[in-house]
Coordinates of C-alpha atoms in Angstrom, one line a residue:
M1 CA 132.6 87.6 139.9
P2 CA 129.7 90.4 141.0
F3 CA 126.7 89.6 139.4
R4 CA 125.1 91.8 137.0
I5 CA 121.8 93.1 136.2
R6 CA 121.4 93.5 132.4
T7 CA 119.4 96.3 131.2
S8 CA 117.2 97.6 129.2
K9 CA 114.8 100.4 128.8
F10 CA 111.9 97.9 128.2
R11 CA 111.8 95.4 130.7
H12 CA 108.7 97.3 132.2
V13 CA 106.8 97.3 129.5
Y14 CA 103.0 96.7 130.4
G15 CA 99.9 96.2 128.9
N16 CA 97.3 98.9 129.3
P17 CA 94.1 97.2 128.7
A18 CA 91.6 100.0 126.6
K19 CA 88.0 100.8 128.6
K20 CA 84.5 99.1 127.6
E21 CA 83.5 102.9 125.4
E22 CA 87.2 102.5 123.1
C23 CA 86.4 98.8 121.7
Y24 CA 84.7 97.1 119.5
E25 CA 81.5 95.0 120.6
N26 CA 79.4 92.8 118.7
V27 CA 81.8 91.8 116.6
K28 CA 80.6 88.6 115.1
I29 CA 84.8 86.3 115.0
T30 CA 84.7 84.0 111.5
K31 CA 85.2 81.0 114.0
S32 CA 88.1 79.1 111.3
T33 CA 90.9 77.1 112.6
H34 CA 92.9 79.1 109.8
D35 CA 95.9 79.8 111.9
S36 CA 96.5 83.9 110.4
N37 CA 95.6 87.1 112.2
F38 CA 92.0 87.9 111.3
C39 CA 92.6 92.0 111.8
A40 CA 93.6 94.2 110.2
V41 CA 95.2 98.0 111.5
N42 CA 96.3 101.5 111.0
P43 CA 96.2 105.4 112.1
K44 CA 92.8 105.1 109.5
F45 CA 90.6 101.6 109.7
L46 CA 90.3 98.5 111.3
C47 CA 89.8 95.5 109.3
V48 CA 88.6 92.4 110.4
V49 CA 86.6 89.6 108.8
P50 CA 83.1 87.7 111.1
D51 CA 81.4 84.8 110.3
T52 CA 79.8 84.8 107.5
G53 CA 77.0 82.2 106.7
G54 CA 78.1 82.1 103.1
G55 CA 81.0 84.1 100.7
G56 CA 83.7 86.1 101.6
S57 CA 83.8 89.3 103.1
F58 CA 85.4 91.5 106.5
I59 CA 84.0 94.6 108.2
C60 CA 86.3 98.2 107.9
L61 CA 85.4 100.2 110.1
P62 CA 86.7 104.0 110.5
L63 CA 89.3 103.6 114.3
K64 CA 87.3 106.4 115.6
Q65 CA 84.0 104.3 115.9
T66 CA 84.0 102.1 118.7
G67 CA 81.3 100.9 120.7
R68 CA 78.9 98.7 119.1
V69 CA 78.6 97.4 115.5
E70 CA 75.1 97.3 114.3
F71 CA 74.6 93.9 112.5
S72 CA 74.5 95.7 109.1
V73 CA 77.1 97.6 109.0
P74 CA 78.6 98.1 105.6
R75 CA 81.3 95.3 104.3
V76 CA 83.8 94.4 101.4
C77 CA 82.4 91.1 99.8
G78 CA 82.7 90.2 96.6
H79 CA 85.1 87.0 97.4
S80 CA 82.7 83.5 96.5
G81 CA 84.9 81.6 99.4
A82 CA 85.5 82.9 103.3
V83 CA 88.5 85.6 103.6
L84 CA 91.7 83.7 105.2
D85 CA 94.4 86.9 105.1
I86 CA 93.6 90.2 105.3
K87 CA 96.8 93.1 105.1
W88 CA 97.0 97.0 103.8
S89 CA 99.6 98.5 101.9
P90 CA 102.2 99.8 103.6
F91 CA 102.5 102.2 101.3
S92 CA 98.4 103.5 101.9
D93 CA 96.2 103.6 104.1
N94 CA 92.8 103.1 102.4
I95 CA 94.8 100.0 100.1
I96 CA 94.1 96.9 102.3
A97 CA 94.6 93.2 100.1
S98 CA 92.7 90.2 100.4
S99 CA 93.3 86.4 100.0
S100 CA 90.0 83.9 100.5
E101 CA 89.5 80.1 100.0
D102 CA 88.7 81.0 96.0
S103 CA 91.8 80.9 95.6
T104 CA 91.9 84.6 94.1
V105 CA 94.5 87.8 96.2
K106 CA 92.3 90.9 95.1
I107 CA 93.1 94.8 96.2
W108 CA 90.5 97.0 97.5
Q109 CA 90.4 100.3 97.5
I110 CA 88.3 101.2 100.6
P111 CA 86.3 104.8 100.9
D112 CA 86.9 107.4 102.6
N113 CA 83.1 107.1 103.8
L114 CA 82.3 103.9 103.5
N115 CA 78.2 104.1 104.0
K116 CA 77.4 100.9 101.7
N117 CA 78.8 97.7 100.9
L118 CA 81.9 97.6 98.8
S119 CA 82.2 94.9 95.8
E120 CA 83.9 96.4 93.0
W121 CA 87.0 95.9 94.0
Q122 CA 90.7 97.1 92.3
V123 CA 93.0 93.8 91.2
D124 CA 92.1 90.4 91.3
L125 CA 95.1 88.1 90.6
H126 CA 93.9 84.1 89.4
G127 CA 96.4 82.1 90.0
H128 CA 96.8 79.5 93.0
H129 CA 94.8 76.5 92.8
R130 CA 93.4 76.1 95.9
R131 CA 93.1 78.2 98.9
V132 CA 95.2 81.4 99.7
G133 CA 96.7 81.4 103.2
Y134 CA 98.9 84.3 103.3
I135 CA 99.6 87.2 101.8
E136 CA 102.5 90.3 102.3
W137 CA 103.3 92.8 100.9
H138 CA 106.9 93.9 99.9
P139 CA 108.0 95.9 102.3
T140 CA 110.1 98.4 100.2
A141 CA 108.7 98.2 96.5
E142 CA 105.3 99.7 95.4
N143 CA 102.5 96.7 94.0
I144 CA 104.4 93.4 95.0
I145 CA 102.9 91.5 96.7
L146 CA 104.1 87.5 97.6
S147 CA 100.5 85.0 98.3
A148 CA 101.8 81.9 99.4
G149 CA 98.2 78.7 99.0
F150 CA 97.5 75.5 100.0
D151 CA 98.7 73.9 97.2
H152 CA 102.5 74.5 97.8
K153 CA 102.8 77.4 96.3
C154 CA 104.2 80.7 96.3
I155 CA 103.0 83.4 93.7
L156 CA 105.1 87.4 93.3
W157 CA 101.9 89.4 92.0
N158 CA 102.9 92.4 90.6
V159 CA 99.7 95.1 91.6
E160 CA 100.0 97.4 88.6
Q161 CA 99.6 94.8 86.1
A162 CA 97.2 92.5 88.1
E163 CA 100.0 89.2 86.6
P164 CA 101.8 87.3 88.1
I165 CA 106.7 87.4 88.6
S166 CA 107.2 85.0 89.0
V167 CA 105.5 81.6 90.2
I168 CA 107.2 79.1 93.0
S169 CA 107.6 75.7 93.5
E170 CA 109.5 75.0 95.8
H171 CA 107.5 73.4 98.6
P172 CA 106.3 69.7 98.6
D173 CA 103.7 70.3 101.1
S174 CA 101.8 73.0 102.9
I175 CA 103.0 76.6 104.0
Y176 CA 102.7 77.8 106.9
S177 CA 104.5 81.4 107.0
I178 CA 106.2 84.3 105.1
S179 CA 107.7 86.6 105.7
W180 CA 110.2 89.2 104.2
N181 CA 113.3 90.4 105.7
T182 CA 114.4 93.8 105.5
D183 CA 115.0 95.4 101.9
G184 CA 112.3 92.9 100.4
S185 CA 116.3 91.3 98.6
L186 CA 114.5 87.5 100.6
F187 CA 111.7 86.0 102.2
C188 CA 111.4 83.0 104.4
T189 CA 109.0 80.0 104.6
T190 CA 107.7 77.6 107.1
C191 CA 106.8 74.2 105.8
K192 CA 104.8 71.4 106.7
D193 CA 107.7 69.1 106.2
K194 CA 109.5 71.2 108.5
Q195 CA 112.2 73.2 106.7
I196 CA 112.9 77.0 106.7
R197 CA 113.5 78.0 103.7
V198 CA 114.9 80.9 102.7
L199 CA 114.0 81.8 99.0
D200 CA 115.6 84.5 95.9
P201 CA 111.7 85.8 94.8
R202 CA 113.5 86.9 91.4
I203 CA 114.7 83.7 90.4
G204 CA 112.0 81.5 92.2
S205 CA 114.7 78.5 93.5
V206 CA 115.6 78.6 97.1
A207 CA 118.7 80.2 98.5
M208 CA 119.6 78.4 101.4
E209 CA 117.0 76.2 103.7
C210 CA 117.9 73.8 106.9
Q211 CA 115.7 71.0 109.7
G212 CA 113.2 74.1 111.6
H213 CA 111.4 72.9 114.7
D214 CA 110.6 69.3 114.9
G215 CA 106.9 69.3 116.2
N216 CA 104.1 68.4 113.6
R217 CA 102.1 71.6 114.9
S218 CA 102.5 74.2 112.4
S219 CA 105.7 76.7 112.9
K220 CA 105.6 80.5 112.1
S221 CA 109.3 83.1 110.9
V222 CA 109.9 85.9 111.2
F223 CA 112.7 88.2 109.9
V224 CA 114.2 90.1 111.9
D225 CA 117.0 91.6 109.8
N226 CA 118.5 91.2 106.4
N227 CA 120.9 87.7 107.7
R228 CA 118.6 86.8 111.5
I229 CA 115.3 84.4 111.3
F230 CA 113.4 83.9 114.8
T231 CA 111.2 80.9 114.7
C232 CA 108.2 79.6 117.1
G233 CA 106.7 76.1 116.7
M234 CA 107.6 73.1 118.9
T235 CA 109.6 70.6 119.5
R236 CA 109.4 66.6 119.6
S237 CA 108.5 66.7 123.1
S238 CA 105.2 68.5 122.2
S239 CA 106.8 72.2 124.0
R240 CA 106.3 75.0 122.7
E241 CA 109.9 76.5 122.0
L242 CA 111.9 79.5 119.9
A243 CA 114.5 80.1 118.0
V244 CA 117.4 82.6 115.9
W245 CA 118.7 82.1 112.8
D246 CA 121.8 83.7 111.3
I247 CA 120.9 82.3 107.1
R248 CA 125.1 82.7 106.8
K249 CA 125.6 80.0 109.0
F250 CA 121.8 78.3 109.0
N251 CA 122.9 74.7 109.6
K252 CA 122.0 75.5 113.6
S253 CA 120.1 77.7 115.7
L254 CA 121.8 80.8 117.4
F255 CA 119.8 80.8 120.1
N256 CA 117.7 78.3 120.8
N257 CA 114.5 78.4 124.4
T258 CA 112.0 76.9 125.4
I259 CA 108.8 78.6 126.0
D260 CA 106.4 75.8 128.4
T261 CA 104.0 73.0 127.4
S262 CA 101.0 74.4 126.6
N263 CA 100.3 73.3 122.3
G264 CA 98.3 76.6 122.0
I265 CA 100.2 78.0 118.2
L266 CA 102.5 80.7 118.3
L267 CA 102.1 84.2 117.0
P268 CA 104.9 85.6 117.0
Y269 CA 104.5 90.8 115.9
Y270 CA 108.3 92.4 116.1
D271 CA 108.7 95.7 116.4
R272 CA 111.4 96.0 114.3
D273 CA 112.7 99.7 115.7
N274 CA 113.2 98.3 119.2
R275 CA 114.1 95.2 118.3
V276 CA 111.5 93.1 120.5
M277 CA 109.1 90.1 120.3
Y278 CA 106.0 89.7 120.7
L279 CA 104.3 86.1 121.4
A280 CA 100.8 85.5 121.4
G281 CA 99.4 82.4 121.2
K282 CA 96.2 80.8 119.7
G283 CA 94.0 80.5 123.0
D284 CA 95.6 81.9 125.1
S285 CA 95.2 85.3 127.5
N286 CA 98.1 85.8 127.7
I287 CA 101.5 88.3 125.8
R288 CA 105.1 87.2 126.8
Y289 CA 107.3 89.7 125.4
Y290 CA 111.3 89.3 124.3
E291 CA 113.9 91.3 123.8
I292 CA 116.5 90.1 120.7
D293 CA 119.8 91.8 121.5
D294 CA 123.2 92.0 118.4
Q295 CA 124.2 88.7 119.5
S296 CA 120.4 86.8 118.7
N297 CA 120.2 86.2 122.1
C298 CA 116.3 86.2 123.1
Y299 CA 115.8 87.8 127.0
F300 CA 112.9 88.0 128.6
L301 CA 111.5 91.1 129.3
N302 CA 108.0 90.2 130.7
A303 CA 104.5 89.3 130.0
F304 CA 100.9 90.5 129.1
M305 CA 98.1 88.5 132.1
S306 CA 94.6 88.6 131.1
S307 CA 91.0 87.1 132.3
Y308 CA 90.3 86.0 128.5
P309 CA 91.8 84.0 125.7
Q310 CA 92.6 85.8 122.6
R311 CA 91.9 84.4 118.6
S312 CA 94.9 86.6 117.1
L313 CA 96.5 90.1 116.8
G314 CA 96.3 92.6 115.3
V315 CA 99.0 95.0 114.7
M316 CA 98.5 98.6 114.8
P317 CA 101.4 99.9 112.1
K318 CA 104.6 102.7 114.1
R319 CA 103.6 105.7 113.4
G320 CA 99.9 105.4 114.4
C321 CA 101.0 104.2 118.2
D322 CA 100.5 107.5 121.0
T323 CA 103.5 109.3 121.5
S324 CA 102.6 111.6 124.1
R325 CA 102.3 108.3 126.1
C326 CA 105.5 106.2 125.9
E327 CA 103.2 104.1 124.0
V328 CA 105.9 101.2 121.9
M329 CA 102.8 99.4 120.5
R330 CA 99.4 98.8 120.4
F331 CA 97.8 95.1 119.7
Y332 CA 94.3 94.8 118.7
K333 CA 93.2 91.0 120.3
L334 CA 90.6 89.2 119.0
H335 CA 88.6 87.6 121.8
S336 CA 87.6 84.0 121.5
G337 CA 85.1 83.8 123.9
K338 CA 83.0 87.3 122.7
D339 CA 82.6 89.0 120.5
V340 CA 84.8 92.0 121.0
I341 CA 87.7 93.6 119.3
E342 CA 90.0 95.0 123.0
P343 CA 92.8 97.6 122.3
I344 CA 95.6 96.9 124.2
S345 CA 98.7 99.6 124.3
M346 CA 101.9 98.5 125.2
I347 CA 103.1 101.7 126.7
V348 CA 106.8 102.4 128.9
P349 CA 106.4 103.1 132.1
R350 CA 107.8 107.7 131.6
K351 CA 106.5 110.2 133.4
V352 CA 104.4 111.4 130.4
S353 CA 105.0 114.8 129.2
S354 CA 105.2 116.8 126.5
Q355 CA 108.6 115.6 126.1
F356 CA 109.3 113.6 123.0
H357 CA 111.3 110.6 124.2
S358 CA 113.9 109.4 121.4
D359 CA 115.4 106.1 122.8
I360 CA 112.3 105.0 122.6
Y361 CA 110.9 106.4 119.3
P362 CA 113.9 105.7 116.5
N363 CA 113.5 106.3 113.0
T364 CA 110.3 104.2 111.9
S365 CA 109.3 102.6 108.0
S366 CA 107.4 106.2 106.3
M367 CA 104.7 105.1 104.1
L368 CA 107.1 106.2 100.8
P369 CA 107.7 103.2 98.9
S370 CA 112.2 102.9 97.9
L371 CA 111.4 101.0 94.8
T372 CA 109.3 101.5 92.3
A373 CA 107.8 97.9 90.9
D374 CA 110.0 97.8 87.3
E375 CA 113.4 98.5 89.3
W376 CA 112.3 96.5 92.3
I377 CA 111.8 93.6 89.7
A378 CA 115.2 95.2 87.6
G379 CA 117.0 94.4 90.4
Q380 CA 117.9 97.2 92.7
N381 CA 117.5 96.6 96.3
R382 CA 117.0 98.8 98.6
E383 CA 116.3 99.7 102.6
P384 CA 112.5 101.5 103.5
V385 CA 112.1 105.0 103.8
M386 CA 112.3 106.1 108.1
V387 CA 110.9 109.4 109.1
S388 CA 111.0 110.6 112.9
M389 CA 108.8 109.7 114.9
M390 CA 108.6 113.7 117.0
D391 CA 107.7 116.0 113.4
G392 CA 106.5 113.7 111.3
H393 CA 110.3 114.1 108.9
V394 CA 113.3 111.9 107.5
T395 CA 116.8 112.8 108.1
N396 CA 120.2 112.2 106.8
C397 CA 118.5 113.9 103.6
P398 CA 121.4 113.8 101.1
K399 CA 123.0 117.4 100.9
T400 CA 121.9 119.8 97.6
T401 CA 123.1 123.5 96.4
S402 CA 121.5 123.9 93.6
S403 CA 118.6 126.8 93.3
T404 CA 116.1 124.6 92.2
A405 CA 116.6 122.2 94.9
I406 CA 116.6 124.3 97.7
Q407 CA 113.2 126.5 95.9
N408 CA 112.1 122.2 95.7
Q409 CA 113.2 122.3 99.3
Q410 CA 111.4 124.8 100.7
N411 CA 108.1 123.9 99.0
D412 CA 108.4 120.4 100.6
I413 CA 108.0 121.7 103.5
I414 CA 105.2 124.3 102.5
H415 CA 103.8 121.6 102.1
Q416 CA 104.9 119.0 104.9
A417 CA 105.8 116.9 102.3
P418 CA 108.9 114.5 104.5
T419 CA 112.9 114.4 102.5
I420 CA 113.7 111.3 102.1
T421 CA 116.9 110.1 102.2
T422 CA 117.2 107.3 100.1
Y423 CA 119.5 108.1 96.6
K424 CA 116.3 108.0 94.1
T425 CA 114.1 109.7 95.7
V426 CA 110.1 108.7 94.1
N427 CA 107.9 111.5 93.7
K428 CA 104.3 111.0 93.6
Q429 CA 102.2 113.4 91.8
G430 CA 100.6 116.3 92.9
M431 CA 104.2 116.9 94.6
P432 CA 107.4 118.9 92.8
P433 CA 109.9 117.5 92.3
R434 CA 112.7 116.7 93.4
A435 CA 117.1 116.6 92.6
S436 CA 119.3 113.3 92.8
T437 CA 122.5 112.9 93.4
I438 CA 123.4 110.1 91.0
D439 CA 122.0 109.0 87.5
V440 CA 119.4 106.0 87.0
P441 CA 119.1 104.3 84.0
R442 CA 115.6 105.4 81.9
R443 CA 113.3 102.9 80.9
T444 CA 112.6 102.6 77.3
D445 CA 110.9 99.4 76.9
K446 CA 107.9 100.4 77.4
R447 CA 106.4 96.8 78.1
P448 CA 105.4 95.6 81.2
A449 CA 107.6 94.3 83.8
S450 CA 106.5 91.0 84.3
L451 CA 106.2 90.7 80.7
Q452 CA 109.6 91.7 79.4
N453 CA 110.5 89.3 82.5
L454 CA 108.9 86.4 80.9
K455 CA 110.8 86.6 77.3
R456 CA 113.6 87.1 79.6
L457 CA 113.4 83.6 80.4
S458 CA 111.8 82.5 77.7
T459 CA 114.7 83.7 75.7
N460 CA 116.9 82.8 78.4
E461 CA 119.4 86.0 77.8
D462 CA 121.2 85.5 81.1
Y463 CA 122.2 81.9 79.7
V464 CA 124.0 83.4 76.7
S465 CA 128.1 82.8 76.2
Y466 CA 130.0 83.8 73.2
S467 CA 133.0 81.4 72.4
A468 CA 134.7 83.8 69.7
V469 CA 138.0 84.7 69.3
S470 CA 138.6 88.7 70.7
E471 CA 138.2 91.4 68.5
A472 CA 142.0 92.0 68.3
S473 CA 142.1 88.5 66.9
E474 CA 139.8 88.4 64.7
N475 CA 141.0 92.0 62.9
H476 CA 145.0 91.0 63.4
T477 CA 147.2 91.9 59.9
N478 CA 150.1 92.5 58.3
K479 CA 152.2 95.2 57.4
N480 CA 150.9 93.6 53.9
G481 CA 147.3 94.9 54.5
M482 CA 147.1 90.0 54.4
T483 CA 145.0 88.6 57.4
N484 CA 146.6 86.3 58.7
G485 CA 144.4 84.2 60.1
H486 CA 140.7 83.6 59.2
K487 CA 137.8 85.3 61.2
E488 CA 136.5 83.0 63.3
E489 CA 132.7 82.2 63.1
K490 CA 130.5 83.2 66.3
K491 CA 129.3 80.7 68.6
V492 CA 125.9 81.0 70.9
T493 CA 125.3 78.2 72.8
K494 CA 123.3 78.2 75.7
R495 CA 123.6 76.4 79.0
G496 CA 122.7 73.6 80.3
W497 CA 122.7 69.9 79.4
S498 CA 122.6 67.9 76.9
P499 CA 123.7 63.6 77.4
V500 CA 123.3 63.4 74.2
S501 CA 126.1 65.2 72.1
P502 CA 128.5 63.6 70.0
T503 CA 131.2 66.1 70.6
K504 CA 133.3 67.9 73.9
D505 CA 132.7 70.9 72.9
A506 CA 128.9 70.7 72.5
M507 CA 129.0 68.7 75.6
T508 CA 130.0 71.3 77.2
N509 CA 129.0 74.4 76.1
G510 CA 130.9 76.3 77.8
F511 CA 131.3 74.8 81.2
T512 CA 134.4 74.2 82.9
G513 CA 133.3 71.9 85.4
S514 CA 132.4 67.9 86.4
E515 CA 129.9 65.9 84.8
P516 CA 128.1 66.3 87.7
E517 CA 128.4 70.1 87.1
L518 CA 126.9 69.7 85.0
Q519 CA 123.5 67.8 85.6
K520 CA 122.5 70.0 88.3
A521 CA 123.1 72.4 85.3
Y522 CA 120.9 71.2 83.1
F523 CA 117.6 70.1 85.9
Q524 CA 117.7 74.2 87.1
Q525 CA 116.7 75.0 83.4
S526 CA 114.5 72.2 82.8
E527 CA 113.3 73.8 86.3
E528 CA 113.0 77.6 84.6
I529 CA 111.2 75.8 81.7
K530 CA 109.1 74.2 83.5
S531 CA 107.8 77.3 85.9
L532 CA 108.2 79.2 82.2
K533 CA 105.2 77.0 81.2
E534 CA 103.2 77.1 84.5
Q535 CA 103.1 81.2 84.2
V536 CA 101.7 81.2 80.2
K537 CA 99.5 78.7 81.4
L538 CA 99.0 81.1 84.2
K539 CA 97.7 84.4 81.8
D540 CA 95.7 81.7 79.4
K541 CA 93.4 81.7 81.7
R542 CA 93.8 84.9 82.8
I543 CA 92.7 85.9 79.3
R544 CA 90.0 83.5 78.7
Q545 CA 88.5 84.6 81.6
L546 CA 88.9 88.4 80.2
E547 CA 87.1 87.1 77.2
D548 CA 84.6 85.4 78.1
E549 CA 83.5 88.4 80.9
L550 CA 84.1 90.6 77.5
K551 CA 80.8 88.8 76.4
I552 CA 78.4 88.8 78.7
L553 CA 78.8 92.5 79.2
R554 CA 78.8 92.9 75.0
T555 CA 75.0 90.5 75.7
P556 CA 72.4 92.9 74.8
S557 CA 69.9 92.3 77.5
D558 CA 65.9 91.1 77.1
C559 CA 65.0 93.4 79.9
G560 CA 62.7 96.1 79.4
P561 CA 62.4 99.9 80.1
G562 CA 62.4 100.2 83.6
Q563 CA 63.1 96.5 84.5
S564 CA 66.2 95.1 86.0
D565 CA 68.9 93.4 84.3
C566 CA 70.4 92.5 87.5

């Protein structure tokens, strides 16, 4: 059999570090031992967590402001503890979230011309009892964010209402990573107990779990698509390894490979458009990259080598890459030994011309959410809205024939607004309404979505069943107008297992299964009640904080005219 060489468009991808004048110098990078990125990038700003003496803050620089960074650069400050993670919103280049050692998550609105310290946050999320290590925005729904704390809890937040949607207490130990799948219907975690878990965020329970890497060091996980997970960690003999898992066959990994014997924690960065995984070790001076095919095989492509070790990397979204240079990925390397942030462009070696290379630039995720927070909480799932890298427009638009729709499309072209590919378009302020091809029921309940969810859990509406005869048998009458039987009363029963129940009907509660199944249902109901109590405690705590702030505001100041009350 002849020897075959596997072909790949990305086999010869190489890293091109920026020149000295294009780097960011004199940035005192944090010395925290936490294993997050400490850097967030978008086409407008570069944010990095600096080394501070007390409190928590981070620097937000315009992306084009390269060179030496002055010590007096404006900062975003408001946390009472060190900042551990920062993430830009995927739907706005001016909204960023930060988590801190003060057990809070804060949402900030960054102005385009930040010329002084910003200490006023937009949303303050309280709920964790210990420091919050990781945060992740929802990939398709607006105003939804997930946080993981060192209190072994994951909390799903509705940013618009500033309150939790669900509190997930399914981890017995510290959480090492969190990652959403493509449509945001599931998320996965790695934990100190060496388990990989896939969780349903709406229900707040584990959908499936399996044994992960055997080593004692931190392991990371990333959803490759809706069904496959990439993980990297340590073996029992302290060798670094990677693996690919399918959640439909979660008992064993589909691919497993040992990388080397170094002891640095591997940080994965995935390019979903080109299916290339980049691995950067904490303290390493290289970046490896692999290509993942449809059979879940990981093929080593190449490695970018440098002389200086990295603390971590910031990643530019695909819409910020330079297509004229065939740039498929751009990292912002935080140097460990130097106070420098160095951009590194991953480039496909092709002839640079005005021609657009569509084979290496498929449609990528846009800045338009495909769902609102209420729609996602109600149970809808939808793929991200995709945008073309060539002209900024989205293809595969549902066809409309009405004159109003045609006029709306013309207005969209005038305002350079992309056409949305999802079934229901998302109308933004300042944009004309667009026709929809399906009828989506409108909300008649004006209460916040999280309050409705809380009401649903408290009343157990999803667990109500009726043991009543059919309407036909109830209303059946004879020819003389006399009833052939009495109406049987409707009995509303709650699903759950009760150990002290004198009758068979009460004991089964509508179940036809065995006693272990009844016990399982009972304990599931107990867990929901426990989660409900935790949510009530969080709301009470937030109410007390707001009352204290209101008292402070209403307290008259004793300062005279012209004096400050600070």
